[in-house]
């Protein structure tokens, strides 16, 4: 009577590792993954979170290494975010790129971003702008809003190619830092991220 | 018999054409650069990884006046394309982790026997130390 039980145990012991090997110990249930880790999803039809992180990281390194930020007469230099044109097929919020860059530049102590001067006269923080206007009105003094020394502009591009059932997408991130006084782009860079495959995957 | 011959021919053709991707290089015999090499301490927990990827050197510099920049030269020890993940963490004078909005794992793909450099800039002037983490990509 003991023989069949031993056999079942041996069978289970043999099957379980093989099963785990083929499934990769993965469950299909929803779970949390590190948004900065290699277990995130890689898509062929959209810019993934790791793509935004990588592009902004490379842009920040490039900008900080360029040495242009130290040339501003006032430190930290004031920057305003201008238009980031989205020429990709997907609808994206370009803050996925620019906010990371703003935060990093702010932490570096080299740049602060104005939130009361925006594209088309729209302030990112309208309450701050209204409060400043009110203060100026009540005190009777001219408003002392600091003007940006730099503006950040850019463009997102997408290129698609196909060979048989293999698809390839390249996202191009272009940024320029313009010195407002001269109107010259004092720093420019371009980063590309290419993904290739037949379907989306979990992990990279 | 015919199938075996066909298979052997295909295998030989693959070996000759596509399976090896080694990289040959040419550079200045006496480099002009004078890198500031960092004396490093290495902790190996994955013997397979250290057999596939070698960190040849780590050097550092200062950019933008007060921001630490580190660069590591990596070499793929295998004769095929390999992908590796890496991450650089920064620490301040008190040994505290300095976080960044763009920190996280990055991917580097190396051709067979290729050598390349990865680098990162600390976004905070508080960063004085770093840890480079490496792992084999899936």
Short mmCIF file of C-alpha atoms in Angstrom, two decimals:
data_model
loop_
_atom_site.label_atom_id
_atom_site.label_comp_id
_atom_site.label_asym_id
_atom_site.label_seq_id
_atom_site.Cartn_x
_atom_site.Cartn_y
_atom_site.Cartn_z
CA UNK A 1 0.00 0.00 0.00
CA UNK A 2 2.93 2.32 0.59
CA UNK A 3 4.36 1.81 -2.88
CA UNK A 4 1.67 3.77 -4.81
CA UNK A 5 1.89 6.71 -2.36
CA UNK A 6 5.65 6.89 -2.81
CA UNK A 7 5.14 6.73 -6.52
CA UNK A 8 2.68 9.62 -6.41
CA UNK A 9 5.06 11.68 -4.33
CA UNK A 10 7.91 10.99 -6.71
CA UNK A 11 5.70 11.83 -9.64
CA UNK A 12 4.67 15.12 -8.05
CA UNK A 13 8.27 15.93 -7.17
CA UNK A 14 9.28 15.35 -10.77
CA UNK A 15 6.38 17.18 -12.37
CA UNK A 16 6.38 20.28 -10.17
CA UNK A 17 9.89 21.53 -11.07
CA UNK A 18 9.22 20.87 -14.76
CA UNK A 19 5.95 22.75 -14.51
CA UNK A 20 7.64 25.64 -12.72
CA UNK A 21 10.40 25.66 -15.33
CA UNK A 22 7.92 26.08 -18.15
CA UNK A 23 5.73 28.62 -16.42
CA UNK A 24 8.57 30.63 -14.93
CA UNK A 25 6.88 30.60 -11.50
CA UNK A 26 4.58 33.27 -12.90
CA UNK A 27 1.03 33.77 -11.83
CA UNK A 28 -1.53 35.34 -14.12
CA UNK A 29 -3.01 37.28 -11.21
CA UNK A 30 -2.38 41.01 -11.04
CA UNK A 31 0.61 41.96 -8.95
CA UNK A 32 2.81 44.93 -8.24
CA UNK A 33 6.11 45.22 -10.09
CA UNK A 34 8.87 47.75 -9.67
CA UNK A 35 8.04 50.55 -12.11
CA UNK A 36 11.80 51.10 -12.44
CA UNK A 37 12.62 47.41 -12.82
CA UNK A 38 13.04 45.00 -15.73
CA UNK A 39 9.71 43.25 -15.17
CA UNK A 40 7.62 45.96 -16.84
CA UNK A 41 5.70 45.37 -20.06
CA UNK A 42 7.37 46.07 -23.41
CA UNK A 43 4.85 47.17 -26.06
CA UNK A 44 5.25 47.67 -29.76
CA UNK A 45 2.44 50.20 -30.06
CA UNK A 46 3.17 52.65 -27.29
CA UNK A 47 5.91 54.40 -25.36
CA UNK A 48 6.31 52.42 -22.15
CA UNK A 49 7.18 53.80 -18.75
CA UNK A 50 10.78 52.57 -19.02
CA UNK A 51 11.10 54.36 -22.37
CA UNK A 52 10.16 57.70 -20.79
CA UNK A 53 12.57 57.06 -17.92
CA UNK A 54 15.45 56.10 -20.20
CA UNK A 55 14.91 59.00 -22.59
CA UNK A 56 14.69 61.57 -19.81
CA UNK A 57 17.70 60.07 -18.01
CA UNK A 58 19.84 60.33 -21.13
CA UNK A 59 18.62 63.86 -21.80
CA UNK A 60 19.41 64.98 -18.26
CA UNK A 61 22.90 63.48 -18.39
CA UNK A 62 23.51 65.17 -21.72
CA UNK A 63 22.28 68.55 -20.49
CA UNK A 64 24.22 68.45 -17.23
CA UNK A 65 27.38 67.29 -18.98
CA UNK A 66 27.11 69.98 -21.68
CA UNK A 67 28.07 72.76 -19.27
CA UNK A 68 25.58 75.28 -20.68
CA UNK A 69 23.63 75.63 -17.45
CA UNK A 70 26.58 77.27 -15.66
CA UNK A 71 26.66 80.03 -18.26
CA UNK A 72 23.43 81.59 -16.99
CA UNK A 73 24.24 84.82 -15.11
CA UNK A 74 21.81 83.97 -12.33
CA UNK A 75 22.01 80.63 -10.54
CA UNK A 76 19.85 78.66 -10.49
CA UNK A 77 18.74 79.58 -13.98
CA UNK A 78 15.02 80.05 -14.61
CA UNK A 79 13.47 77.82 -17.24
CA UNK A 80 10.01 77.71 -18.80
CA UNK A 81 8.64 74.70 -20.62
CA UNK A 82 7.58 75.50 -24.17
CA UNK A 83 5.86 73.31 -26.73
CA UNK A 84 6.71 69.61 -26.96
CA UNK A 85 5.19 68.53 -30.27
CA UNK A 86 3.79 65.00 -30.33
CA UNK A 87 4.11 63.51 -33.80
CA UNK A 88 3.57 59.94 -32.70
CA UNK A 89 0.43 57.94 -33.40
CA UNK A 90 -0.49 57.79 -29.74
CA UNK A 91 -1.88 60.38 -27.44
CA UNK A 92 0.70 61.09 -24.78
CA UNK A 93 1.15 63.56 -21.99
CA UNK A 94 4.54 65.06 -22.63
CA UNK A 95 4.92 65.70 -18.92
CA UNK A 96 6.01 62.04 -18.82
CA UNK A 97 9.24 63.37 -20.28
CA UNK A 98 9.47 66.98 -19.18
CA UNK A 99 8.46 66.53 -15.57
CA UNK A 100 11.27 64.06 -14.94
CA UNK A 101 13.71 66.49 -16.52
CA UNK A 102 12.35 69.39 -14.47
CA UNK A 103 12.56 67.43 -11.22
CA UNK A 104 16.11 66.31 -11.94
CA UNK A 105 17.28 69.78 -12.91
CA UNK A 106 15.62 71.20 -9.81
CA UNK A 107 17.38 68.62 -7.60
CA UNK A 108 20.68 69.44 -9.26
CA UNK A 109 20.32 73.04 -8.08
CA UNK A 110 21.11 74.31 -11.59
CA UNK A 111 17.61 75.18 -12.79
CA UNK A 112 14.24 76.19 -11.39
CA UNK A 113 11.13 76.10 -13.54
CA UNK A 114 8.61 78.91 -13.60
CA UNK A 115 5.01 77.77 -13.17
CA UNK A 116 3.41 81.17 -13.76
CA UNK A 117 4.64 81.69 -17.31
CA UNK A 118 3.40 79.21 -19.87
CA UNK A 119 2.80 78.70 -23.54
CA UNK A 120 0.07 80.98 -24.91
CA UNK A 121 -0.12 82.91 -21.65
CA UNK A 122 -1.44 79.86 -19.78
CA UNK A 123 0.17 79.46 -16.41
CA UNK A 124 0.80 75.95 -15.14
CA UNK A 125 -0.16 77.18 -11.69
CA UNK A 126 -2.97 79.73 -12.29
CA UNK A 127 -3.53 80.25 -8.56
CA UNK A 128 0.08 81.35 -8.08
CA UNK A 129 -0.28 83.73 -11.02
CA UNK A 130 -3.56 85.16 -9.68
CA UNK A 131 -2.06 85.56 -6.21
CA UNK A 132 0.94 87.38 -7.66
CA UNK A 133 -1.38 89.64 -9.67
CA UNK A 134 -3.45 90.31 -6.56
CA UNK A 135 -0.38 91.10 -4.49
CA UNK A 136 0.82 93.52 -7.13
CA UNK A 137 -2.61 95.18 -7.26
CA UNK A 138 -2.96 95.48 -3.48
CA UNK A 139 0.54 96.77 -2.89
CA UNK A 140 0.42 99.06 -5.88
CA UNK A 141 3.82 97.84 -6.92
CA UNK A 142 4.80 96.44 -10.25
CA UNK A 143 4.71 92.65 -10.38
CA UNK A 144 8.11 91.06 -9.86
CA UNK A 145 7.57 87.83 -11.77
CA UNK A 146 10.91 86.45 -12.84
CA UNK A 147 11.29 85.91 -16.54
CA UNK A 148 12.81 82.67 -17.84
CA UNK A 149 16.40 82.66 -19.01
CA UNK A 150 15.88 79.37 -20.84
CA UNK A 151 12.96 77.64 -22.53
CA UNK A 152 12.71 73.91 -23.16
CA UNK A 153 11.06 72.72 -26.36
CA UNK A 154 11.03 69.50 -28.31
CA UNK A 155 9.36 66.93 -30.45
CA UNK A 156 8.40 63.25 -30.23
CA UNK A 157 8.61 61.22 -33.43
CA UNK A 158 7.69 57.69 -34.38
CA UNK A 159 8.97 55.43 -37.13
CA UNK A 160 7.46 52.05 -37.93
CA UNK A 161 8.85 49.22 -40.03
CA UNK A 162 7.83 45.65 -40.68
CA UNK A 163 9.54 42.55 -42.03
CA UNK A 164 7.12 39.65 -42.33
CA UNK A 165 5.47 39.28 -38.96
CA UNK A 166 8.25 41.13 -37.12
CA UNK A 167 7.37 44.69 -36.23
CA UNK A 168 9.76 47.46 -35.29
CA UNK A 169 9.01 50.83 -33.80
CA UNK A 170 11.48 53.63 -33.11
CA UNK A 171 10.58 56.55 -30.88
CA UNK A 172 12.73 59.64 -31.28
CA UNK A 173 12.90 62.20 -28.49
CA UNK A 174 14.22 65.61 -29.49
CA UNK A 175 14.81 68.45 -27.05
CA UNK A 176 16.30 71.92 -27.31
CA UNK A 177 17.18 74.46 -24.64
CA UNK A 178 16.88 77.99 -25.96
CA UNK A 179 18.49 81.02 -24.38
CA UNK A 180 15.61 83.52 -24.42
CA UNK A 181 17.79 86.64 -24.68
CA UNK A 182 19.58 85.55 -27.83
CA UNK A 183 16.97 83.16 -29.21
CA UNK A 184 19.68 80.57 -29.75
CA UNK A 185 19.39 76.89 -29.00
CA UNK A 186 22.35 76.50 -26.65
CA UNK A 187 21.78 72.77 -26.13
CA UNK A 188 20.10 70.20 -28.32
CA UNK A 189 19.96 66.45 -28.22
CA UNK A 190 18.14 63.53 -29.72
CA UNK A 191 17.62 60.06 -28.26
CA UNK A 192 16.10 57.06 -29.97
CA UNK A 193 14.52 53.95 -28.54
CA UNK A 194 13.85 51.02 -30.87
CA UNK A 195 11.72 48.02 -30.05
CA UNK A 196 11.33 44.96 -32.25
CA UNK A 197 9.21 41.83 -32.01
CA UNK A 198 5.97 40.14 -32.91
CA UNK A 199 3.97 40.94 -29.82
CA UNK A 200 4.23 42.69 -26.49
CA UNK A 201 6.11 40.95 -23.72
CA UNK A 202 6.33 41.01 -19.96
CA UNK A 203 9.82 41.92 -18.87
CA UNK A 204 12.91 42.92 -20.77
CA UNK B 1 20.21 10.19 -45.02
CA UNK B 2 19.35 13.09 -47.27
CA UNK B 3 17.73 14.88 -44.31
CA UNK B 4 20.83 14.41 -42.16
CA UNK B 5 23.05 15.87 -44.85
CA UNK B 6 20.68 18.80 -45.25
CA UNK B 7 20.67 19.42 -41.50
CA UNK B 8 24.48 19.29 -41.32
CA UNK B 9 24.72 21.72 -44.22
CA UNK B 10 22.26 24.12 -42.59
CA UNK B 11 24.11 23.93 -39.26
CA UNK B 12 27.44 24.60 -40.97
CA UNK B 13 25.97 27.52 -42.89
CA UNK B 14 24.51 29.00 -39.71
CA UNK B 15 27.85 28.67 -37.93
CA UNK B 16 29.60 30.46 -40.76
CA UNK B 17 27.10 33.27 -41.23
CA UNK B 18 25.01 34.32 -38.31
CA UNK B 19 25.86 32.77 -35.00
CA UNK B 20 29.06 34.62 -34.16
CA UNK B 21 28.89 38.38 -33.85
CA UNK B 22 32.28 39.20 -32.45
CA UNK B 23 33.49 42.78 -32.71
CA UNK B 24 36.95 43.80 -33.84
CA UNK B 25 38.23 47.23 -32.80
CA UNK B 26 40.92 49.71 -33.75
CA UNK B 27 42.04 52.53 -31.46
CA UNK B 28 44.94 54.89 -30.81
CA UNK B 29 47.98 52.97 -29.59
CA UNK B 30 48.71 55.55 -26.91
CA UNK B 31 45.42 57.04 -25.70
CA UNK B 32 45.50 60.74 -24.88
CA UNK B 33 42.79 60.51 -22.24
CA UNK B 34 43.83 60.27 -18.60
CA UNK B 35 40.84 58.76 -16.80
CA UNK B 36 40.47 59.09 -13.06
CA UNK B 37 40.08 55.40 -12.22
CA UNK B 38 38.16 54.36 -9.14
CA UNK B 39 39.48 51.62 -6.87
CA UNK B 40 36.45 49.38 -6.68
CA UNK B 41 35.13 46.58 -4.49
CA UNK B 42 33.21 43.79 -6.21
CA UNK B 43 30.63 41.42 -4.79
CA UNK B 44 29.77 38.44 -7.03
CA UNK B 45 26.56 36.55 -6.34
CA UNK B 46 26.02 35.27 -9.90
CA UNK B 47 28.96 33.26 -11.23
CA UNK B 48 27.25 32.87 -14.60
CA UNK B 49 27.06 36.65 -14.99
CA UNK B 50 30.69 37.19 -14.10
CA UNK B 51 31.57 34.58 -16.71
CA UNK B 52 29.64 36.50 -19.34
CA UNK B 53 30.32 40.12 -18.45
CA UNK B 54 33.46 41.76 -17.14
CA UNK B 55 33.76 45.25 -15.71
CA UNK B 56 37.16 46.30 -17.02
CA UNK B 57 37.34 49.64 -15.24
CA UNK B 58 35.38 52.33 -13.48
CA UNK B 59 36.35 55.97 -13.72
CA UNK B 60 34.79 59.14 -12.42
CA UNK B 61 34.68 62.85 -13.10
CA UNK B 62 32.80 65.99 -12.10
CA UNK B 63 30.38 67.71 -14.47
CA UNK B 64 28.44 70.95 -14.22
CA UNK B 65 30.70 72.12 -11.43
CA UNK B 66 29.71 69.75 -8.64
CA UNK B 67 27.92 66.70 -10.01
CA UNK B 68 29.59 63.30 -9.89
CA UNK B 69 29.75 61.31 -13.12
CA UNK B 70 30.83 57.68 -13.25
CA UNK B 71 31.59 55.50 -16.21
CA UNK B 72 32.15 51.76 -16.31
CA UNK B 73 33.70 49.88 -19.18
CA UNK B 74 31.91 46.58 -19.79
CA UNK B 75 33.08 43.65 -21.88
CA UNK B 76 30.95 40.81 -23.16
CA UNK B 77 33.08 37.71 -22.65
CA UNK B 78 30.89 35.57 -24.86
CA UNK B 79 30.91 35.28 -28.65
CA UNK B 80 27.23 36.00 -29.07
CA UNK B 81 24.97 38.98 -28.53
CA UNK B 82 24.14 39.34 -24.84
CA UNK B 83 21.84 41.74 -23.01
CA UNK B 84 22.50 42.94 -19.50
CA UNK B 85 20.63 45.13 -17.09
CA UNK B 86 22.43 47.68 -14.98
CA UNK B 87 21.53 50.24 -12.39
CA UNK B 88 23.56 52.93 -10.66
CA UNK B 89 22.56 54.07 -7.20
CA UNK B 90 23.94 57.19 -5.59
CA UNK B 91 24.72 57.77 -1.93
CA UNK B 92 25.39 60.95 0.01
CA UNK B 93 28.10 61.76 2.56
CA UNK B 94 26.12 60.03 5.28
CA UNK B 95 25.58 56.89 3.22
CA UNK B 96 21.96 57.69 2.48
CA UNK B 97 20.48 56.77 -0.88
CA UNK B 98 19.98 59.78 -3.13
CA UNK B 99 16.87 59.16 -5.19
CA UNK B 100 16.26 60.45 -8.68
CA UNK B 101 13.18 60.55 -10.94
CA UNK B 102 15.09 58.68 -13.62
CA UNK B 103 16.82 56.03 -11.53
CA UNK B 104 16.13 52.41 -12.35
CA UNK B 105 17.36 49.48 -14.36
CA UNK B 106 18.68 50.13 -17.84
CA UNK B 107 19.40 47.72 -20.67
CA UNK B 108 22.68 47.38 -22.53
CA UNK B 109 23.13 44.98 -25.45
CA UNK B 110 26.62 43.92 -26.39
CA UNK B 111 27.76 42.10 -29.51
CA UNK B 112 30.12 39.18 -29.09
CA UNK B 113 33.32 40.21 -27.27
CA UNK B 114 32.25 43.83 -27.56
CA UNK B 115 33.49 46.41 -25.09
CA UNK B 116 31.43 49.48 -24.34
CA UNK B 117 31.03 52.11 -21.64
CA UNK B 118 27.99 52.97 -19.61
CA UNK B 119 27.81 56.19 -17.65
CA UNK B 120 25.55 58.13 -15.34
CA UNK B 121 25.48 61.58 -13.81
CA UNK B 122 24.33 62.11 -10.24
CA UNK B 123 21.62 64.72 -10.36
CA UNK B 124 22.33 65.89 -6.84
CA UNK B 125 25.55 67.51 -5.66
CA UNK B 126 25.03 65.56 -2.41
CA UNK B 127 26.00 62.30 -4.14
CA UNK B 128 29.54 61.24 -3.28
CA UNK B 129 29.42 57.44 -3.68
CA UNK B 130 27.81 55.01 -6.07
CA UNK B 131 26.91 51.34 -6.46
CA UNK B 132 26.77 49.76 -9.90
CA UNK B 133 24.43 46.77 -10.06
CA UNK B 134 24.52 44.29 -12.94
CA UNK B 135 22.36 41.36 -13.93
CA UNK B 136 21.78 39.23 -17.00
CA UNK B 137 18.70 40.25 -18.95
CA UNK B 138 16.06 37.67 -19.84
#
